[in-house]
Structures are given as C-alpha cells and as structure tokens.
Amino acid sequence: MTEGPMMITSVLVANRGEIACRVFRTCRELGIRTVAVHSDADENALHARVADAAVRLPGVTPAETYLRGDLIVKAAMDAGADAVHPGYGFLSENAGFARAVLDAGMVWIGPPPAAIEAMASKTRAKQLMGIEPLGDGEVAEADLPVLVKAAAGGGGRGMRIVRRLADLDAELTAARAEAASAFGDGEVFVEPYVEGGRHVEVQILADTHGTVWALGTRDCSLQRRHQKVIEEAPAPGLPPALLDELHDMAVRAARAVSYVGAGTVEFLVADHPATGPKAHFLEMNTRLQVEHPVTEAVFGIDLVAEQVRVAEGHALEKEPPRARGHAVEARLYAEDPGRDWAPQTGRLHRLAVPGVRLDTGYTDGDHIGVHYDPMIAKVVVHAPTRAEALRRLAGALERAAVHGPVTNRDLLVRSLRHEEFTAGRMDTGFYDRHLPALTAPHADPHAPLAAALADAHAHAHDHARPRSRFGGWRNVPSQPQVKRYAMAGEEHEVHYRHTRQGLTADGVRVVHADARLVVLEVDGVRRKYEVARYGTKVYVNATELTALPRFPEPTDRQEPGSLLAPMPGTVVRVADGLAEGARVEAGQPLLWLEAMKMEHRISAPAAGTLTVLHAVPGQQVEVGTLLAVVQEEIS
C-alpha cells in the first residue's frame, strides 16, 4: 500500500515578530500546534505570547539568539515540534541550519539545502544565471555608480551605493560589518548600479512532483535604504512580452536548482531607448518575502498553507489560480523619515487600522525596542483596480490610530497619493527625488484647540484632581485659559474660555467637547476630532502633539558642535585613529551606531577640532547622549 503525504502536527517558527505571528495564524487554521523562540528582549513579545509553547534563547542580540541554529534546533526538539518554518531574515537562507533541522529528524518548511546553497549567495546565483559580478579590485571610474551588496541575506542590510571611487573601500568595510552583524556572514560583492530602474519580482511556488508556479509579478520600487516600503501586485504597466520573459526566467531559476517551496526571483527593470524595458536579474530569495500578502490577495491563496502542504509532500495543481484585481501593501515603520529615517523606540499605546489586513507583531501597550527591525505592521488592501486599491490604503492609513513612537504613516499616505506613483511612473529613486516634499511638516491648525478643549473637559470631570472652589468656569471674560503644545516642530498657544454656556474659542464654534471627542465648526464647516492622551503626548486624529508646561523650565544648553545620539543604540565603531585633539573635515565619518539591525553613521557637522570624544565601541547609548564635540574652525 502506498503511503500518502505525511501530516505535520507541530511547527516551531525560527523567527520573531510579525512573520512569526503570521505563520502561527495559518498553523492555527490548519490545526497545527505552534512553538515560538524568543530572546530576552522578546520575552513578552506578541509572538511569544500567542504561540502554544515558547522557548527562551538567552541574550538579546541576533548573534546570541535568532542566529543560533544549534539553540533553535534544540528548542524545537525540547518542545516536541516535528517541523521548522524559518520565516524571513535571520537563518531563513542558511543551508547549514536547514540541514541541521533535517538531520534532527524534523521537516524543513523550505527549499532543499542544496537549493539554498546555490541561490543564497548572490554571487553564486548570478553565476548560475550566467552573470559575473565585479571583484573588489576590478571597479574602475567607468563602472560607477556601483552597488556594494551582502552576498547573504537581504532587507537592505549590507548594501551601499558608491558614486566615487575614493569611497569604495570605506563602503566595503561598512557593508561587511553590517552584513556580518545581520546575517553572520560578512561576504559582499559589487555590481553595476542601474539608475532609474524599477524593482520587480516574481513569486514562485514549486512542489516535489516537478510543478513550478509563477504567481505573477510584484513592484517594490518604493524603497528607503534599499529596503522596501510600499509593494503591489501585479507590477503595473509592464508589456506582455516582458511579463512572459520575467515568468520564464523565474521558472528557469527555480528548475536550475530543483527548487521546492515558496521563493522569489528579483529583477531590476530599466528602460532602454533602443529596446524598451529590459529585465536585469538581481537575486533569488529562497524563502517567503515580507510582501507575500499582496500575491496572496491577488491569487486568493495562503502561501504559508501552501508551504506546509508542499513540505508534507502534496502536489500542486498543474496550473496556478487566476489573478484577480490589485493589491497594495505598506510597511508601517517606527522611524522618522524626516530625520534620515532614524528608528524610534517606545511604547505603542494603540494600533488600529480598521477594514484592512493588518499583519503585525505588536498589540496595544507593547514596547518597540532597539534590538530589531523597526517595522510595526504591514497594511494590505485588495480591490478590483489599482486606483481603488491605492485610494483604500491611503484612506485607511490616514484614519488609523497609531499612538506611540514617531512613524512613517504620513509619508505612506502622501506616497500613495503622489501623482508619480498613482501614474505608475515610480522607480527606486522615488524617495531621493521627493523625500523633502513628502516629509514637509503639515498638521491640522485646529488640532491644538481640540486637544486643549478635550483636556479641559477631562480635568473638569476628574474627581481625583484638586477642584477650585469657584467651579470649572471663571467670570472673567478678559482672561482666557491658555495651553501650549508642540506640533510639527513648532510651538502653538491656545486660548479658550469657560463660560456659563460652556467652552468657547475665538473664531470657532465649539459644537461638542468631551475628553475623547471634540466637534468644531469653522466657517460653517463642522469637523470631528478624536482625542487620546498618554502623559504629555496627545493624539488628535492623525496629528501628534506634546503638551508643554505653562511656564517652560530652563533647559541645559549643549556646547556648540555637540554630536548627540539621534536614536538609542550601540556604538559599533569609531573611526581609525580618531582621538581628542584631531582635526576633522565637514562630513567626515567619526563613528557608527547600530540600531534596529542597521548601521547609522555620525559625521562631523563642520571642519574643526574634535575636542570631546565620549563614544567607545560597545557602549549602549540613549537618545540625546553626548557622543563627541567638534569645535568649528572659524575662518
């Protein structure tokens, strides 16, 4: 009697955060038990809380925890898991880890180790596709610009654009350090950088019976630091002949390594005056991609469920399902795009984006820490047409409640409505061209008044607060109440009055005011303002404000030329030979901070003398920590 496909009963996800939660969701639907692993920093993280079982990995850095394949295999065995799903990032493209899982007698929910080995190194993958990358010493002035890229892993880590030959050695060093920290492999390579190209990829799914599906295209051109921000399926505006070529190349890459499971083949599509759009092979990611939900939405399938079925030995249908409609995904990050994308940390008080698919590793009250990627959630919509999908996603994000650290939410809304993006004319240089306009301060001018009125109502009805013997109003019409708020980098002073008729404000009719909802009428137009407060932070609809004291307290003055830590993180490097008393040039790199798996360079603000150097490698710093002081040279 022929045995049928095996049945997986318990899955350990060798990952954290959003992707672990997303895999667990499908496992629960399939009736499969779930096991999480967590670092000490993630002890109370959502993925550790929602799994049926969780195993601690001692330490906080990826190198101590999520990159320790031996500890993860032991965790799976101890918890009784019979399969391991790697998610994306960390060890997902590590052939040695895949072999260790298989050698331990468990099912690997991913491609064969040999296929990972062939494609996980981007240099070997290019050679397999007949492309030879440049060697470190082979780059000439004529080759510029070039891209330095990590051979292992992805997500933009270990990647640098080099436009001057003099910068190559420094960028190679930085890329190697970042790649080693993120992936445990410091190998990098150099390839030509194509200006003005679109990042287009093809989702593939293959079984053990020889069937390979090419599940359409995705466009992931909107990127910051080579990491995707907005993705969509299908890629808009590609001619049919190019689509056929992309699908054929993706299937050919999969068959070349006897691929099994879900994977993605990535291309750069650039316009050539003589030949039109042309596809350049970039790499094959031998894992599930962050942006897989848009393909799921368009094809009506669950890729994680298909991964499990393929790992169990089930055969795919000969032809994939038909694509329907258009899907768009936006990555909501805890970062400040207007300050060089600086990652942010702190408590996420509230996260609510109604009416959309929300893939996240956080719930209300969770803490966003410094150790891992700053992505809070993926927001996904599906609609009959691209225009409808863009409109739905922009509207959902605009109305979302995101209370906590600074995020890129406003940038996402503006990007989705930008005429270049809505027309499908975007490329990977989109944010290089448009970032200043997309991050220009903008806030509702009546938000401070709404905050003040809600606060006044809350205080008037707070029985725990000391009450005036004169009640909540003052019979002194010439003396209004005053509150001050910081909003969009500026201070705003609000005047309002308590009267027998209720709260009033000059030029504005107060229709309604309570602690959570304020309705104002200005020039005959009535608008609602939902208000939430957490300490001094106030959120009025999508606008964040900070309540300021009535009489500002004096603050410490920083010495001119002070370099303060722009984010919490770890000092990973100080420039060779740098010491107090050294002369530095404007823009000269002085030290590097690592935060949320990315390196951030701190440079001299002006030419002068380094008079103070507090930073030392390995030092943990908080926002505002004094790192160094450069005394400017006065000419």
XYZ file of N, CA, C and O in Angstrom, residues 459-634:
704
model
N -10.154 67.422 32.797
C -9.765 67.942 34.105
C -10.984 68.371 34.916
O -11.036 68.181 36.125
N -11.972 68.948 34.223
C -13.164 69.408 34.927
C -13.949 68.253 35.533
O -14.673 68.428 36.512
N -13.806 67.042 34.934
C -14.554 65.891 35.408
C -13.675 64.855 36.091
O -14.096 63.731 36.315
N -12.436 65.253 36.408
C -11.528 64.341 37.112
C -11.663 64.598 38.604
O -11.117 65.562 39.142
N -12.401 63.726 39.305
C -12.672 63.943 40.723
C -11.442 63.732 41.594
O -11.424 64.108 42.756
N -10.388 63.151 41.036
C -9.168 62.921 41.807
C -8.300 64.179 41.860
O -7.393 64.272 42.677
N -8.570 65.139 40.967
C -7.755 66.351 40.930
C -8.314 67.389 41.892
O -9.526 67.440 42.134
N -7.444 68.256 42.445
C -7.929 69.323 43.315
C -8.887 70.235 42.554
O -8.639 70.579 41.406
N -10.003 70.588 43.160
C -11.008 71.410 42.492
C -10.978 72.842 43.042
O -10.783 73.082 44.224
N -11.179 73.783 42.152
C -11.290 75.166 42.592
C -12.652 75.377 43.254
O -13.657 74.811 42.829
N -12.688 76.218 44.271
C -13.974 76.476 44.938
C -14.891 77.324 44.062
O -16.068 77.497 44.366
N -14.317 77.820 42.921
C -15.150 78.606 42.012
C -15.735 77.758 40.890
O -16.396 78.275 40.007
N -15.471 76.433 40.911
C -16.020 75.578 39.872
C -15.154 75.583 38.627
O -14.004 76.001 38.634
N -15.750 75.097 37.512
C -14.990 74.891 36.287
C -14.911 76.105 35.394
O -14.260 76.077 34.367
N -15.596 77.209 35.720
C -15.545 78.364 34.821
C -15.152 79.605 35.600
O -15.179 79.631 36.815
N -14.717 80.614 34.895
C -14.311 81.888 35.503
C -15.155 83.011 34.902
O -15.282 83.102 33.686
N -15.686 83.873 35.760
C -16.475 85.012 35.296
C -15.545 86.200 35.032
O -15.738 87.289 35.524
N -14.471 85.921 34.264
C -13.505 86.964 33.908
C -13.248 86.853 32.411
O -12.287 86.249 31.972
N -14.148 87.394 31.604
C -14.071 87.168 30.161
C -12.776 87.670 29.540
O -12.386 87.229 28.477
N -12.087 88.626 30.196
C -10.862 89.138 29.611
C -9.670 88.234 29.831
O -8.590 88.491 29.302
N -9.811 87.219 30.628
C -8.700 86.323 30.942
C -8.990 84.894 30.479
O -9.527 84.094 31.228
N -8.675 84.578 29.245
C -8.934 83.213 28.768
C -7.951 82.221 29.378
O -6.889 82.592 29.885
N -8.324 80.958 29.297
C -7.406 79.877 29.668
C -6.381 79.713 28.539
O -6.687 79.915 27.367
N -5.169 79.349 28.908
C -4.085 79.223 27.932
C -3.425 77.857 28.063
O -3.122 77.415 29.176
N -3.231 77.198 26.940
C -2.464 75.947 26.915
C -1.486 76.013 25.754
O -1.762 76.639 24.727
N -0.353 75.316 25.921
C 0.702 75.342 24.911
C 0.998 73.914 24.462
O 1.060 72.996 25.285
N 1.207 73.763 23.165
C 1.517 72.446 22.589
C 2.635 72.586 21.554
O 2.730 73.603 20.868
N 3.431 71.539 21.452
C 4.388 71.422 20.352
C 3.746 70.556 19.290
O 3.233 69.473 19.571
N 3.754 71.038 18.032
C 3.139 70.301 16.926
C 3.951 70.567 15.675
O 4.212 71.721 15.317
N 4.372 69.488 15.001
C 5.131 69.597 13.750
C 6.345 70.510 13.906
O 6.660 71.310 13.027
N 7.008 70.407 15.073
C 8.241 71.155 15.279
C 8.038 72.601 15.681
O 9.014 73.351 15.807
N 6.789 73.031 15.895
C 6.524 74.409 16.282
C 5.667 74.453 17.543
O 4.925 73.525 17.836
N 5.798 75.571 18.269
C 5.002 75.751 19.482
C 3.709 76.488 19.145
O 3.715 77.461 18.376
N 2.598 76.006 19.702
C 1.292 76.616 19.463
C 0.643 76.946 20.803
O 0.593 76.098 21.699
N 0.153 78.168 20.910
C -0.527 78.606 22.128
C -2.025 78.712 21.851
O -2.435 79.313 20.843
N -2.834 78.099 22.713
C -4.282 78.027 22.505
C -4.986 78.823 23.599
O -4.640 78.715 24.782
N -5.986 79.623 23.204
C -6.781 80.407 24.148
C -8.231 79.951 24.062
O -8.783 79.835 22.969
N -8.838 79.709 25.209
C -10.249 79.342 25.246
C -10.830 79.813 26.583
O -10.090 80.201 27.498
N -12.141 79.801 26.667
C -12.795 80.299 27.871
C -13.836 79.310 28.366
O -14.501 78.644 27.571
N -13.964 79.217 29.695
C -15.085 78.550 30.341
C -16.163 79.599 30.586
O -15.901 80.619 31.228
N -17.360 79.392 30.086
C -18.470 80.309 30.331
C -19.680 79.521 30.810
O -19.664 78.280 30.814
N -20.726 80.247 31.172
C -21.954 79.557 31.570
C -22.542 78.764 30.402
O -23.303 77.824 30.604
N -22.183 79.158 29.196
C -22.674 78.439 28.014
C -21.745 77.285 27.625
O -22.006 76.574 26.660
N -20.660 77.104 28.382
C -19.715 76.028 28.078
C -18.398 76.588 27.590
O -18.076 77.761 27.819
N -17.609 75.755 26.900
C -16.307 76.148 26.384
C -16.467 76.950 25.099
O -17.254 76.582 24.220
N -15.713 78.042 24.985
C -15.751 78.848 23.772
C -14.333 79.179 23.333
O -13.399 79.176 24.137
N -14.164 79.460 22.044
C -12.869 79.857 21.499
C -13.106 80.870 20.395
O -14.106 80.784 19.666
N -12.197 81.823 20.268
C -12.366 82.890 19.284
C -12.378 82.329 17.862
O -11.492 81.563 17.478
N -13.384 82.730 17.087
C -13.438 82.368 15.684
C -13.875 80.955 15.398
O -13.954 80.552 14.232
N -14.143 80.182 16.425
C -14.517 78.780 16.255
C -15.732 78.489 17.123
O -15.776 78.861 18.300
N -16.698 77.835 16.550
C -17.856 77.408 17.331
C -17.611 76.010 17.871
O -17.329 75.081 17.104
N -17.669 75.874 19.190
C -17.473 74.569 19.828
C -18.828 73.874 19.881
O -19.697 74.205 20.700
N -19.030 72.918 18.988
C -20.300 72.199 18.906
C -20.406 71.182 20.033
O -21.456 71.004 20.645
N -19.280 70.509 20.300
C -19.271 69.470 21.345
C -17.836 69.307 21.828
O -16.886 69.409 21.049
N -17.701 69.032 23.110
C -16.364 68.753 23.648
C -16.485 67.838 24.849
O -17.208 68.128 25.800
N -15.815 66.704 24.768
C -15.614 65.878 25.947
C -14.172 65.376 25.912
O -13.379 65.811 25.078
N -13.829 64.468 26.801
C -12.430 64.066 26.931
C -11.902 63.325 25.716
O -10.692 63.267 25.493
N -12.814 62.758 24.900
C -12.366 61.949 23.763
C -12.804 62.481 22.402
O -12.243 62.090 21.388
N -13.802 63.325 22.366
C -14.314 63.815 21.089
C -14.608 65.298 21.172
O -15.291 65.765 22.087
N -14.085 66.039 20.191
C -14.357 67.470 20.073
C -14.901 67.719 18.668
O -14.351 67.202 17.681
N -15.982 68.482 18.591
C -16.570 68.851 17.302
C -16.509 70.367 17.194
O -17.048 71.082 18.043
N -15.825 70.853 16.145
C -15.670 72.289 15.931
C -16.322 72.682 14.616
O -16.328 71.914 13.654
N -16.843 73.905 14.590
C -17.401 74.448 13.363
C -16.638 75.716 13.000
O -16.575 76.664 13.785
N -16.026 75.714 11.810
C -15.241 76.853 11.341
C -15.780 77.240 9.967
O -15.825 76.405 9.054
N -16.202 78.486 9.840
C -16.737 78.995 8.556
C -17.841 78.092 8.018
O -17.911 77.796 6.815
N -18.692 77.620 8.912
C -19.838 76.821 8.506
C -19.554 75.355 8.262
O -20.467 74.596 7.930
N -18.290 74.920 8.419
C -17.931 73.514 8.197
C -17.660 72.859 9.550
O -16.834 73.351 10.330
N -18.351 71.771 9.810
C -18.225 71.061 11.087
C -17.284 69.868 10.921
O -17.423 69.088 9.974
N -16.293 69.751 11.839
C -15.345 68.642 11.777
C -15.194 67.992 13.144
O -15.241 68.668 14.174
N -14.958 66.666 13.092
C -14.804 65.883 14.325
C -13.323 65.637 14.593
O -12.546 65.357 13.676
N -12.975 65.681 15.875
C -11.605 65.416 16.299
C -11.624 64.388 17.432
O -12.175 64.660 18.510
N -11.041 63.229 17.164
C -10.908 62.214 18.207
C -9.594 62.455 18.938
O -8.541 62.604 18.314
N -9.666 62.460 20.266
C -8.515 62.849 21.079
C -8.135 61.707 22.023
O -8.998 61.094 22.651
N -6.846 61.420 22.086
C -6.319 60.429 23.044
C -5.081 61.022 23.688
O -4.279 61.685 23.012
N -4.908 60.764 24.981
C -3.767 61.349 25.685
C -3.049 60.281 26.484
O -3.670 59.441 27.144
N -1.704 60.327 26.417
C -0.852 59.427 27.183
C 0.259 60.276 27.794
O 1.235 60.609 27.121
N 0.090 60.664 29.051
C 1.055 61.568 29.662
C 1.010 62.908 28.961
O -0.046 63.523 28.815
N 2.146 63.367 28.472
C 2.186 64.659 27.777
C 1.917 64.523 26.281
O 1.773 65.528 25.589
N 1.858 63.293 25.786
C 1.583 63.075 24.369
C 0.074 63.097 24.116
O -0.687 62.414 24.810
N -0.332 63.859 23.107
C -1.740 63.969 22.751
C -1.881 63.659 21.270
O -1.106 64.153 20.442
N -2.868 62.835 20.929
C -3.134 62.490 19.531
C -4.517 63.002 19.174
O -5.513 62.639 19.805
N -4.564 63.861 18.155
C -5.819 64.421 17.668
C -5.978 63.954 16.224
O -5.254 64.412 15.332
N -6.904 63.004 16.017
C -6.986 62.311 14.730
C -5.589 61.784 14.390
O -5.019 61.025 15.166
N -5.004 62.198 13.281
C -3.686 61.676 12.898
C -2.538 62.597 13.315
O -1.393 62.344 12.957
N -2.839 63.633 14.081
C -1.813 64.614 14.463
C -1.308 64.336 15.875
O -2.097 64.141 16.795
N 0.007 64.331 16.021
C 0.614 64.139 17.338
C 1.056 65.485 17.891
O 1.686 66.291 17.200
N 0.740 65.718 19.165
C 1.156 66.936 19.843
C 1.812 66.567 21.173
O 1.577 65.477 21.705
N 2.581 67.506 21.705
C 3.155 67.347 23.037
C 2.686 68.515 23.883
O 2.898 69.685 23.514
N 2.022 68.206 24.992
C 1.575 69.251 25.903
C 2.789 69.856 26.599
O 3.629 69.135 27.142
N 2.895 71.180 26.569
C 4.031 71.873 27.166
C 3.608 72.518 28.479
O 2.445 72.924 28.643
N 4.527 72.650 29.426
C 4.180 73.330 30.680
C 3.851 74.790 30.426
O 4.363 75.407 29.469
N 3.024 75.340 31.272
C 2.604 76.729 31.067
C 3.802 77.674 31.160
O 3.914 78.640 30.408
N 4.684 77.387 32.090
C 5.893 78.193 32.241
C 7.086 77.284 31.977
O 7.430 76.449 32.816
N 7.709 77.387 30.814
C 8.808 76.486 30.469
C 9.944 76.566 31.472
O 10.300 77.636 31.945
N 10.471 75.393 31.817
C 11.607 75.343 32.716
C 12.889 75.528 31.916
O 12.985 75.110 30.759
N 13.901 76.155 32.533
C 15.168 76.322 31.809
C 15.781 74.975 31.493
O 15.718 74.047 32.285
N 16.382 74.855 30.333
C 16.997 73.591 29.940
C 18.502 73.770 29.819
O 19.008 74.877 29.613
N 19.189 72.684 29.961
C 20.643 72.723 29.825
C 21.015 73.071 28.390
O 20.435 72.566 27.453
N 22.000 73.914 28.253
C 22.484 74.264 26.914
C 23.587 73.301 26.510
O 24.463 72.972 27.300
N 23.537 72.854 25.288
C 24.594 71.998 24.769
C 25.675 72.857 24.133
O 25.397 73.880 23.504
N 26.897 72.447 24.327
C 28.017 73.153 23.723
C 27.868 73.110 22.202
O 27.508 72.085 21.635
N 28.147 74.228 21.487
C 28.079 74.215 20.018
C 28.964 73.113 19.450
O 30.066 72.871 19.943
N 28.460 72.449 18.404
C 29.221 71.364 17.789
C 29.023 70.020 18.453
O 29.690 69.043 18.090
N 28.108 69.965 19.426
C 27.859 68.688 20.120
C 27.179 67.695 19.187
O 26.226 68.051 18.485
N 27.663 66.469 19.184
C 27.047 65.388 18.415
C 26.312 64.499 19.397
O 26.933 63.842 20.239
N 24.984 64.494 19.295
C 24.142 63.727 20.200
C 23.614 62.484 19.494
O 23.374 62.505 18.285
N 23.427 61.420 20.232
C 22.884 60.197 19.649
C 21.476 60.470 19.132
O 20.608 60.878 19.909
N 21.217 60.259 17.833
C 19.888 60.543 17.285
C 18.875 59.449 17.601
O 17.696 59.599 17.298
N 19.343 58.341 18.174
C 18.485 57.196 18.469
C 19.170 56.356 19.537
O 20.384 56.463 19.726
N 18.424 55.519 20.238
C 19.080 54.577 21.146
C 19.776 53.484 20.341
O 19.282 53.061 19.300
N 20.916 53.044 20.776
C 21.631 52.012 20.046
C 22.962 51.685 20.686
O 23.210 52.006 21.852
N 23.834 51.080 19.888
C 25.150 50.659 20.356
C 26.222 51.266 19.468
O 26.111 51.231 18.242
N 27.243 51.825 20.074
C 28.391 52.308 19.308
C 29.155 51.076 18.822
O 29.672 50.302 19.626
N 29.188 50.859 17.513
C 29.859 49.665 16.987
C 31.259 49.958 16.488
O 32.131 49.081 16.504
N 31.505 51.212 16.042
C 32.835 51.539 15.541
C 33.132 53.011 15.757
O 32.222 53.848 15.727
N 34.400 53.310 15.980
C 34.906 54.683 15.962
C 35.975 54.727 14.884
O 36.741 53.775 14.704
N 36.012 55.797 14.130
C 36.959 55.904 13.006
C 38.384 55.640 13.474
O 38.787 56.076 14.562
N 39.131 54.925 12.663
C 40.509 54.560 12.990
C 41.336 55.807 13.310
O 41.328 56.798 12.556
N 42.050 55.737 14.424
C 42.968 56.809 14.790
C 42.305 58.050 15.351
O 42.986 59.034 15.657
N 40.983 58.030 15.503
C 40.291 59.236 15.982
C 40.541 59.428 17.473
O 40.395 58.492 18.264
N 40.926 60.628 17.854
C 41.187 60.936 19.264
C 40.931 62.414 19.483
O 40.902 63.214 18.538
N 40.736 62.780 20.735
C 40.528 64.183 21.067
C 41.736 64.994 20.621
O 42.890 64.577 20.785
N 41.470 66.145 20.042
C 42.524 66.986 19.513
C 42.737 66.826 18.022
O 43.462 67.626 17.402
N 42.112 65.801 17.423
C 42.291 65.563 15.992
C 41.541 66.612 15.173
O 40.469 67.077 15.571
N 42.096 66.965 14.028
C 41.396 67.853 13.107
C 40.490 67.015 12.211
O 40.904 65.964 11.720
N 39.250 67.459 11.996
C 38.294 66.721 11.176
C 37.725 67.641 10.105
O 37.707 68.869 10.256
N 37.265 67.016 9.022
C 36.656 67.761 7.922
C 35.141 67.652 7.999
O 34.598 66.690 8.551
N 34.467 68.613 7.436
C 32.996 68.575 7.403
C 32.533 67.317 6.674
O 33.016 67.010 5.580
N 31.622 66.574 7.287
C 31.096 65.354 6.681
C 31.948 64.127 6.908
O 31.576 63.025 6.470
N 33.083 64.281 7.581
C 33.961 63.129 7.824
C 33.300 62.164 8.801
O 32.866 62.560 9.879
N 33.190 60.857 8.452
C 32.598 59.889 9.382
C 33.446 59.772 10.647
O 34.662 59.589 10.573
N 32.811 59.898 11.798
C 33.517 59.814 13.077
C 33.233 58.500 13.795
O 34.143 57.890 14.366
N 31.986 58.077 13.788
C 31.622 56.846 14.491
C 30.334 56.304 13.909
O 29.650 56.981 13.136
N 30.037 55.064 14.278
C 28.859 54.385 13.745
C 28.038 53.804 14.886
O 28.581 53.169 15.812
N 26.724 54.032 14.837
C 25.784 53.437 15.789
C 25.034 52.311 15.093
O 24.689 52.417 13.915
N 24.745 51.251 15.823
C 23.869 50.208 15.303
C 22.558 50.248 16.074
O 22.555 50.211 17.309
N 21.466 50.358 15.363
C 20.140 50.365 15.971
C 19.187 49.657 15.039
O 19.167 49.930 13.831
N 18.412 48.733 15.581
C 17.419 48.006 14.807
C 18.025 47.376 13.551
O 17.508 47.498 12.447
N 19.183 46.731 13.732
C 19.836 45.928 12.689
C 20.429 46.769 11.558
O 20.854 46.235 10.548
N 20.463 48.097 11.704
C 21.054 48.949 10.674
C 22.169 49.784 11.292
O 22.101 50.162 12.467
N 23.205 50.089 10.492
C 24.263 50.969 10.938
C 23.935 52.405 10.539
O 23.456 52.658 9.436
N 24.224 53.350 11.457
C 23.955 54.760 11.210
C 25.247 55.536 11.454
O 25.823 55.471 12.542
N 25.674 56.266 10.453
C 26.948 56.983 10.522
C 26.758 58.350 11.165
O 25.837 59.087 10.831
N 27.653 58.708 12.088
C 27.674 60.027 12.712
C 28.893 60.756 12.163
O 30.029 60.303 12.339
N 28.651 61.890 11.492
C 29.724 62.605 10.804
C 29.954 63.973 11.431
O 29.091 64.528 12.129
N 31.131 64.538 11.159
C 31.461 65.867 11.658
C 30.551 66.904 11.008
O 30.414 66.920 9.782
N 29.912 67.790 11.788
C 28.997 68.781 11.208
C 29.720 69.897 10.479
O 29.125 70.601 9.662
N 31.020 70.082 10.788
C 31.796 71.153 10.157
C 33.273 70.818 10.308
O 33.657 69.940 11.088
N 34.094 71.514 9.550
C 35.534 71.354 9.718
C 35.955 71.987 11.034
O 35.450 73.049 11.423
N 36.879 71.331 11.740
C 37.306 71.867 13.020
C 38.124 70.868 13.802
O 38.751 69.968 13.234
N 38.075 70.996 15.127
C 38.854 70.149 16.028
C 37.928 69.326 16.903
O 36.947 69.853 17.452
N 38.238 68.045 17.020
C 37.478 67.170 17.909
C 37.943 67.435 19.334
O 39.054 67.040 19.724
N 37.125 68.125 20.112
C 37.534 68.496 21.465
C 37.076 67.493 22.515
O 37.664 67.406 23.591
N 36.017 66.739 22.208
C 35.494 65.747 23.153
C 35.133 64.491 22.382
O 34.528 64.571 21.310
N 35.505 63.326 22.910
C 35.103 62.046 22.330
C 34.726 61.114 23.475
O 35.582 60.569 24.162
N 33.415 60.982 23.684
C 32.912 60.110 24.751
C 32.605 58.702 24.250
O 32.585 57.758 25.032
N 32.313 58.569 22.956
C 31.844 57.287 22.425
C 32.976 56.266 22.401
O 34.104 56.567 21.993
N 32.644 55.040 22.824
C 33.585 53.920 22.738
C 32.836 52.713 22.189
O 31.638 52.530 22.455
N 33.499 51.872 21.387
C 32.817 50.694 20.837
C 32.203 49.825 21.934
O 32.802 49.598 22.976
N 30.968 49.369 21.657
C 30.250 48.539 22.615
C 29.372 49.313 23.572
O 28.551 48.736 24.292
N 29.511 50.643 23.585
C 28.744 51.477 24.505
C 27.271 51.532 24.101
O 26.951 51.780 22.946
N 26.364 51.313 25.040
C 24.930 51.475 24.817
C 24.568 52.925 25.089
O 24.945 53.480 26.124
N 23.859 53.570 24.159
C 23.519 54.976 24.324
C 22.018 55.169 24.159
O 21.346 54.401 23.472
N 21.503 56.210 24.781
C 20.110 56.609 24.638
C 20.023 57.830 23.743
O 21.042 58.474 23.441
N 18.814 58.161 23.303
C 18.627 59.371 22.504
C 19.150 60.573 23.284
O 18.852 60.737 24.462
N 19.963 61.397 22.625
C 20.472 62.602 23.260
C 21.780 62.431 23.994
O 22.328 63.416 24.509
N 22.312 61.207 24.068
C 23.613 61.002 24.714
C 24.693 61.772 23.964
O 24.775 61.711 22.733
N 25.540 62.491 24.699
C 26.633 63.232 24.065
C 27.703 62.248 23.618
O 28.280 61.517 24.422
N 27.975 62.222 22.312
C 28.960 61.304 21.743
C 30.304 61.994 21.514
O 31.362 61.410 21.766
N 30.271 63.214 21.025
C 31.504 63.934 20.700
C 31.171 65.413 20.527
O 30.004 65.799 20.404
N 32.222 66.227 20.525
C 32.071 67.661 20.266
C 33.121 68.069 19.250
O 34.306 67.742 19.392
N 32.676 68.757 18.193
C 33.583 69.292 17.182
C 33.544 70.815 17.278
O 32.488 71.432 17.069
N 34.688 71.419 17.620
C 34.779 72.880 17.681
C 35.048 73.396 16.273
O 36.080 73.097 15.675
N 34.089 74.163 15.754
C 34.181 74.590 14.358
C 35.350 75.529 14.127
O 35.667 76.379 14.964
N 35.956 75.346 12.988
C 37.085 76.180 12.578
C 36.545 77.509 12.060
O 35.716 77.538 11.141
N 36.956 78.606 12.656
C 36.485 79.922 12.223
C 37.509 80.506 11.262
O 38.678 80.706 11.614
